[in-house]
Coordinates of C-alpha atoms in Angstrom, one line a residue:
M1 CA -100.2 -135.9 104.0
A2 CA -98.7 -138.7 102.7
P3 CA -95.3 -138.7 101.2
M4 CA -95.1 -138.9 97.3
G5 CA -93.4 -141.5 95.8
I6 CA -92.8 -142.9 91.9
R7 CA -94.8 -145.9 90.9
L8 CA -93.9 -147.7 87.7
S9 CA -96.2 -149.8 86.0
P10 CA -95.0 -153.5 85.1
L11 CA -94.7 -152.3 81.1
G12 CA -92.6 -149.3 82.7
I13 CA -90.3 -151.5 85.0
G14 CA -89.9 -153.7 81.6
V15 CA -88.8 -150.8 79.5
F16 CA -86.1 -149.7 82.2
C17 CA -84.7 -152.8 82.5
L18 CA -84.4 -153.2 78.8
L19 CA -82.8 -149.7 78.4
G20 CA -80.3 -150.8 81.3
L21 CA -79.5 -153.8 79.7
G22 CA -78.9 -152.0 76.4
V23 CA -76.4 -149.6 77.8
L24 CA -74.5 -152.8 79.5
Y25 CA -74.3 -154.5 76.2
H26 CA -73.2 -151.3 74.3
V27 CA -70.5 -150.8 76.9
Y28 CA -69.1 -154.3 77.3
S29 CA -69.3 -154.9 73.6
G30 CA -67.8 -151.9 72.9
F31 CA -64.6 -153.3 75.2
I32 CA -64.6 -156.5 73.5
T33 CA -64.2 -154.8 70.2
W34 CA -61.7 -152.6 71.5
R35 CA -60.1 -155.4 73.1
F36 CA -60.2 -157.7 69.9
S37 CA -59.1 -154.9 67.8
S38 CA -55.9 -154.3 69.8
F39 CA -55.3 -157.9 69.5
L40 CA -54.9 -157.8 65.9
L41 CA -53.3 -154.3 65.7
G42 CA -50.3 -156.2 67.7
E43 CA -50.3 -153.3 70.0
R44 CA -47.8 -153.7 72.8
A45 CA -48.5 -150.7 74.9
G46 CA -48.2 -151.4 78.6
E47 CA -46.5 -154.6 78.3
T48 CA -44.3 -155.4 81.1
V49 CA -40.8 -157.8 81.6
D50 CA -39.7 -159.0 84.9
L51 CA -36.4 -158.0 85.3
R52 CA -35.5 -161.4 87.3
E53 CA -36.3 -163.2 84.0
L54 CA -34.1 -161.1 82.3
L55 CA -31.5 -161.8 84.5
A56 CA -31.6 -165.4 84.1
V57 CA -31.2 -165.1 80.4
A58 CA -28.4 -162.7 80.7
V59 CA -26.3 -165.1 82.8
Q60 CA -27.0 -168.1 80.4
A61 CA -26.3 -166.1 77.5
A62 CA -23.0 -164.6 78.6
E63 CA -22.3 -168.5 79.5
L64 CA -23.2 -169.9 76.5
G65 CA -21.1 -167.4 74.6
G66 CA -18.6 -168.4 77.0
V67 CA -18.3 -172.0 75.5
E68 CA -18.2 -170.8 72.0
V69 CA -15.3 -168.5 73.0
K70 CA -13.1 -171.2 75.0
A71 CA -13.9 -174.1 72.3
V72 CA -12.5 -171.8 69.6
R73 CA -9.3 -170.9 71.1
E74 CA -8.5 -174.2 72.3
S75 CA -9.2 -175.4 68.6
N76 CA -6.6 -172.7 67.5
K77 CA -8.7 -172.0 64.5
L78 CA -9.6 -168.5 65.1
N79 CA -9.9 -167.2 61.6
E80 CA -8.9 -163.8 62.6
N81 CA -10.0 -161.0 60.3
L82 CA -9.3 -157.1 60.5
K83 CA -12.4 -155.4 61.4
G84 CA -11.2 -151.8 61.0
K85 CA -9.1 -149.4 62.9
T86 CA -9.7 -147.9 66.4
R87 CA -9.5 -143.9 66.8
E88 CA -6.0 -144.5 67.8
G89 CA -4.9 -146.2 64.8
A90 CA -4.8 -149.7 66.5
D91 CA -5.8 -152.9 64.8
E92 CA -9.4 -154.1 65.6
M93 CA -9.4 -157.8 64.8
M94 CA -12.7 -159.9 64.7
T95 CA -12.5 -163.9 65.0
R96 CA -14.6 -166.8 64.9
G97 CA -14.8 -166.8 68.6
D98 CA -16.4 -163.4 68.4
L99 CA -18.9 -164.6 65.6
L100 CA -20.3 -167.8 67.1
S101 CA -20.5 -165.9 70.7
N102 CA -22.6 -163.5 69.5
R103 CA -24.6 -165.8 67.4
K104 CA -25.5 -167.8 70.9
M105 CA -26.0 -164.7 72.9
A106 CA -28.1 -162.6 70.7
N107 CA -30.5 -165.5 69.2
L108 CA -30.8 -166.6 73.1
I109 CA -32.0 -163.2 74.2
K110 CA -33.8 -162.3 71.0
N111 CA -35.7 -165.4 70.9
S112 CA -36.6 -165.0 74.6
F113 CA -37.7 -161.5 74.6
P114 CA -39.1 -160.7 71.1
G115 CA -39.2 -157.0 70.6
L116 CA -37.1 -155.5 73.1
Q117 CA -33.9 -153.5 71.7
V118 CA -31.1 -155.5 71.4
N119 CA -27.5 -153.6 70.7
T120 CA -24.6 -156.0 69.8
E121 CA -20.9 -155.8 68.9
E122 CA -21.1 -157.9 65.8
H123 CA -23.5 -158.1 62.9
L124 CA -26.2 -160.6 63.4
G125 CA -27.4 -161.5 59.9
E126 CA -30.3 -163.9 58.3
D127 CA -27.9 -166.8 58.1
D128 CA -27.1 -166.3 61.8
K129 CA -30.4 -167.1 63.2
E130 CA -30.9 -170.0 65.9
T131 CA -34.2 -171.3 67.4
I132 CA -32.5 -171.3 70.7
S133 CA -34.4 -170.0 73.5
W134 CA -34.9 -169.8 77.3
D135 CA -36.3 -172.5 79.4
H136 CA -38.2 -169.8 81.4
V137 CA -36.5 -171.2 84.8
I138 CA -35.1 -168.6 87.1
P139 CA -32.3 -170.5 88.9
N140 CA -32.2 -170.6 92.5
A141 CA -29.1 -168.8 93.0
I142 CA -30.8 -165.9 91.4
K143 CA -34.3 -166.2 93.4
E144 CA -32.5 -166.8 96.5
I145 CA -30.6 -163.0 96.1
V146 CA -33.4 -161.4 94.1
K147 CA -36.4 -162.4 96.0
N148 CA -39.3 -160.6 94.1
P149 CA -40.3 -160.0 90.6
K150 CA -39.2 -156.4 89.3
L151 CA -41.5 -155.5 86.6
V152 CA -40.8 -152.6 83.9
P153 CA -42.1 -151.3 80.9
S154 CA -40.7 -153.2 77.6
E155 CA -40.1 -149.8 75.7
S156 CA -37.8 -148.6 78.6
I157 CA -35.3 -151.3 77.9
T158 CA -32.1 -151.6 76.1
I159 CA -29.8 -154.6 76.0
W160 CA -26.1 -154.5 75.3
I161 CA -23.8 -157.4 74.4
D162 CA -20.2 -157.7 73.9
P163 CA -19.4 -161.2 72.8
L164 CA -16.1 -161.5 73.4
D165 CA -14.5 -158.4 75.1
A166 CA -10.4 -158.3 74.7
T167 CA -10.7 -159.9 71.3
H168 CA -6.6 -158.4 70.9
E169 CA -5.4 -160.5 73.8
Y170 CA -7.5 -163.3 72.9
T171 CA -5.6 -163.4 69.5
E172 CA -2.3 -163.5 71.9
N173 CA -3.7 -166.4 73.8
L174 CA -3.7 -164.0 77.2
V175 CA -7.1 -165.5 77.7
N176 CA -7.5 -164.4 81.3
Y177 CA -8.5 -161.0 80.1
V178 CA -11.3 -162.3 78.0
T179 CA -14.9 -162.1 78.9
T180 CA -18.2 -162.2 77.5
M181 CA -21.2 -159.8 79.0
V182 CA -24.5 -158.9 78.9
C183 CA -26.1 -155.4 80.1
V184 CA -29.7 -154.3 80.6
A185 CA -30.7 -150.5 80.9
V186 CA -34.0 -149.4 82.0
N187 CA -34.4 -145.6 80.5
G188 CA -30.5 -145.3 79.7
K189 CA -29.4 -146.6 83.0
P190 CA -27.5 -149.6 83.7
I191 CA -29.8 -152.0 86.0
I192 CA -28.4 -155.5 85.1
G193 CA -25.1 -156.5 84.7
V194 CA -23.3 -160.0 83.6
I195 CA -19.7 -160.2 83.1
H196 CA -18.4 -164.0 82.6
K197 CA -14.8 -165.2 82.3
P198 CA -14.7 -168.2 80.0
F199 CA -11.3 -169.7 81.0
T200 CA -12.1 -169.7 84.4
G201 CA -15.7 -170.5 84.7
Y202 CA -16.4 -167.3 87.1
T203 CA -19.3 -165.4 86.3
A204 CA -20.3 -161.9 88.3
W205 CA -23.9 -160.4 88.1
A206 CA -26.0 -157.9 89.8
M207 CA -28.9 -155.9 89.7
V208 CA -29.4 -152.8 90.9
E209 CA -31.7 -152.5 94.0
G210 CA -31.7 -156.1 93.6
G211 CA -28.6 -157.9 94.8
S212 CA -25.7 -159.2 93.5
N213 CA -23.5 -162.8 93.7
T214 CA -20.7 -160.7 94.0
K215 CA -19.3 -158.0 96.6
R216 CA -17.1 -155.3 96.9
R217 CA -13.6 -155.5 98.9
A218 CA -13.4 -154.8 102.6
S219 CA -11.0 -151.9 102.0
Y220 CA -9.5 -149.4 99.2
N221 CA -6.6 -147.1 99.3
E222 CA -7.8 -143.8 98.3
K223 CA -4.5 -141.9 99.2
T224 CA -2.4 -144.0 96.9
P225 CA -4.8 -145.8 94.8
T226 CA -3.7 -148.7 92.4
I227 CA -4.9 -147.4 89.0
I228 CA -5.9 -150.0 86.1
V229 CA -5.6 -149.0 82.4
S230 CA -5.8 -150.4 79.2
R231 CA -2.6 -152.1 77.8
S232 CA -3.2 -150.6 74.2
H233 CA -4.0 -146.8 75.7
S234 CA -1.7 -146.9 78.7
G235 CA 0.7 -144.2 77.7
A236 CA -1.5 -140.8 78.0
V237 CA -3.2 -142.5 80.9
K238 CA -0.2 -143.3 82.9
E239 CA 1.0 -139.7 82.5
V240 CA -2.0 -138.0 83.8
T241 CA -2.2 -140.8 86.6
L242 CA 1.3 -139.9 87.9
K243 CA 0.8 -136.2 87.7
T244 CA -2.7 -136.5 89.7
F245 CA -1.5 -139.1 92.2
G246 CA 2.1 -139.3 92.6
N247 CA 4.9 -140.9 91.0
Q248 CA 4.6 -143.8 94.0
T249 CA 1.1 -144.7 92.1
K250 CA 1.2 -148.2 91.1
I251 CA -0.6 -148.6 87.5
I252 CA -1.7 -152.1 85.9
S253 CA -1.8 -152.5 82.3
A254 CA -4.7 -154.7 81.3
G255 CA -7.0 -155.8 78.4
G256 CA -10.4 -155.9 78.5
S257 CA -13.0 -153.5 80.1
G258 CA -14.7 -156.5 81.9
Y259 CA -11.4 -157.7 83.4
K260 CA -10.8 -154.2 84.7
V261 CA -14.0 -153.7 86.6
L262 CA -13.7 -157.2 88.2
S263 CA -10.4 -155.7 89.4
L264 CA -12.1 -153.6 91.4
L265 CA -14.2 -156.1 93.3
D266 CA -13.6 -159.2 95.5
V267 CA -13.1 -161.7 93.1
T268 CA -10.3 -163.3 95.1
G269 CA -9.4 -166.9 93.5
N270 CA -10.3 -166.1 90.3
D271 CA -6.9 -165.3 88.6
Q272 CA -7.6 -161.7 88.8
E273 CA -5.3 -159.0 89.6
T274 CA -6.6 -156.2 91.8
A275 CA -6.8 -152.2 91.6
D276 CA -8.7 -149.4 93.0
V277 CA -9.6 -147.2 90.3
Y278 CA -10.2 -148.0 86.7
I279 CA -9.3 -145.0 84.1
H280 CA -9.8 -144.7 80.6
N281 CA -9.1 -141.8 78.5
T282 CA -10.2 -142.2 75.3
Y283 CA -13.3 -143.2 73.2
I284 CA -15.1 -146.4 74.4
K285 CA -18.1 -148.6 72.9
K286 CA -21.0 -148.6 75.6
W287 CA -21.2 -152.5 75.0
D288 CA -17.7 -152.6 76.8
I289 CA -19.1 -150.6 79.8
C290 CA -22.3 -151.2 80.3
A291 CA -22.3 -154.5 82.2
G292 CA -19.6 -152.9 84.7
S293 CA -21.4 -150.0 85.4
A294 CA -24.3 -152.1 86.5
I295 CA -22.6 -154.3 88.5
L296 CA -20.6 -151.2 90.0
S297 CA -23.8 -149.4 90.8
A298 CA -25.2 -152.3 92.2
L299 CA -23.0 -152.3 95.0
G300 CA -22.4 -148.8 95.8
G301 CA -19.8 -147.5 93.2
Q302 CA -19.9 -145.6 89.9
M303 CA -18.5 -145.5 86.4
T304 CA -18.8 -141.8 84.8
T305 CA -16.8 -139.8 82.2
L306 CA -13.7 -138.3 83.5
K307 CA -15.5 -135.2 84.0
G308 CA -17.9 -136.9 86.4
E309 CA -20.8 -136.9 83.8
E310 CA -23.4 -139.7 83.5
I311 CA -23.1 -142.1 80.5
I312 CA -26.5 -142.9 79.1
Y313 CA -26.9 -146.2 77.6
T314 CA -29.3 -145.6 74.5
G315 CA -28.7 -143.9 71.1
S316 CA -25.3 -144.0 69.9
D317 CA -23.0 -147.1 70.7
G318 CA -20.0 -144.8 71.9
N319 CA -19.0 -142.6 74.9
E320 CA -16.7 -140.0 74.1
G321 CA -15.8 -138.6 77.6
G322 CA -13.2 -141.3 78.7
L323 CA -13.8 -143.4 81.9
L324 CA -13.4 -142.9 85.4
A325 CA -14.7 -146.3 87.7
S326 CA -14.5 -146.5 91.6
I327 CA -16.1 -148.1 94.4
G328 CA -15.7 -147.9 98.0
M329 CA -14.2 -144.5 97.3
D330 CA -14.9 -140.5 97.0
H331 CA -15.7 -140.4 93.2
H332 CA -16.4 -136.8 93.0
A333 CA -12.9 -136.2 94.7
L334 CA -11.4 -138.3 92.1
V335 CA -12.9 -136.6 89.3
D336 CA -11.8 -133.3 91.0
K337 CA -8.1 -134.5 91.0
L338 CA -8.4 -135.7 87.6
S339 CA -9.9 -132.5 86.5

């Protein structure tokens, strides 16, 4: 018996083809409609950002801010104003250098990456807007170290800007303590850090799992470490430090969180003191410490609260738990000693 088959007449074949084309048209036109409506609604879901590009912009922003900071200081027209009081009762100053640096840094980043969350120390009003933007060129100095793009969702990014760290020292013309800083946090973790010293021209940058243009020192003194602390909050920290590490411990008082982080690294020749551990025992703003935290993390170091807790760089702009920063040392052992 011959096998049975299905025969379609020419009319049947035509109907089948028309039905198939109709289904394809319906699906494809539906896809076009969905894409067009997404465009009209301005949906950004799934949009990504290359961290190499953000690093390039962060470096440029810190250096542009530094130009403003240096120019104002050299003009001696600081226009100092009392911004308020710290929790410890010290005067918190703001200068023309802070404002002009903030304008350059914030506008460059906001214009280059519109839509990203940007937190900055100084307010940026409508009158402060500038058309400045990035030229979309990643410098070779970055591409040689961070060789491949690294894409992350745009909604996971928070950027922290400190347009002038160590303002108090800036007003006293202790300019070596002054830095400008940018940090990129992804899901609350510091990933990119840039610290620029306007008066020496030195810039340190790093990307976690990407690379850095700076490095850790060859050795650190764990037994009797040199501790660097704040000039304005040194009293209580010195007392705790001497009790913890002994009376022979060397303590350096310095201004600016950016300067203190650089003291833990190999920055010989940049008019920079060196220390083994950075301790801060009071409230501190996240734009002061985020960039340093990212650089230390990229180089195998850590920055935590005094209790060893992770600091999350989203939400509120302050860290309540004090600060312990180290590299090339047993960080957990330091936490245990301090506790």
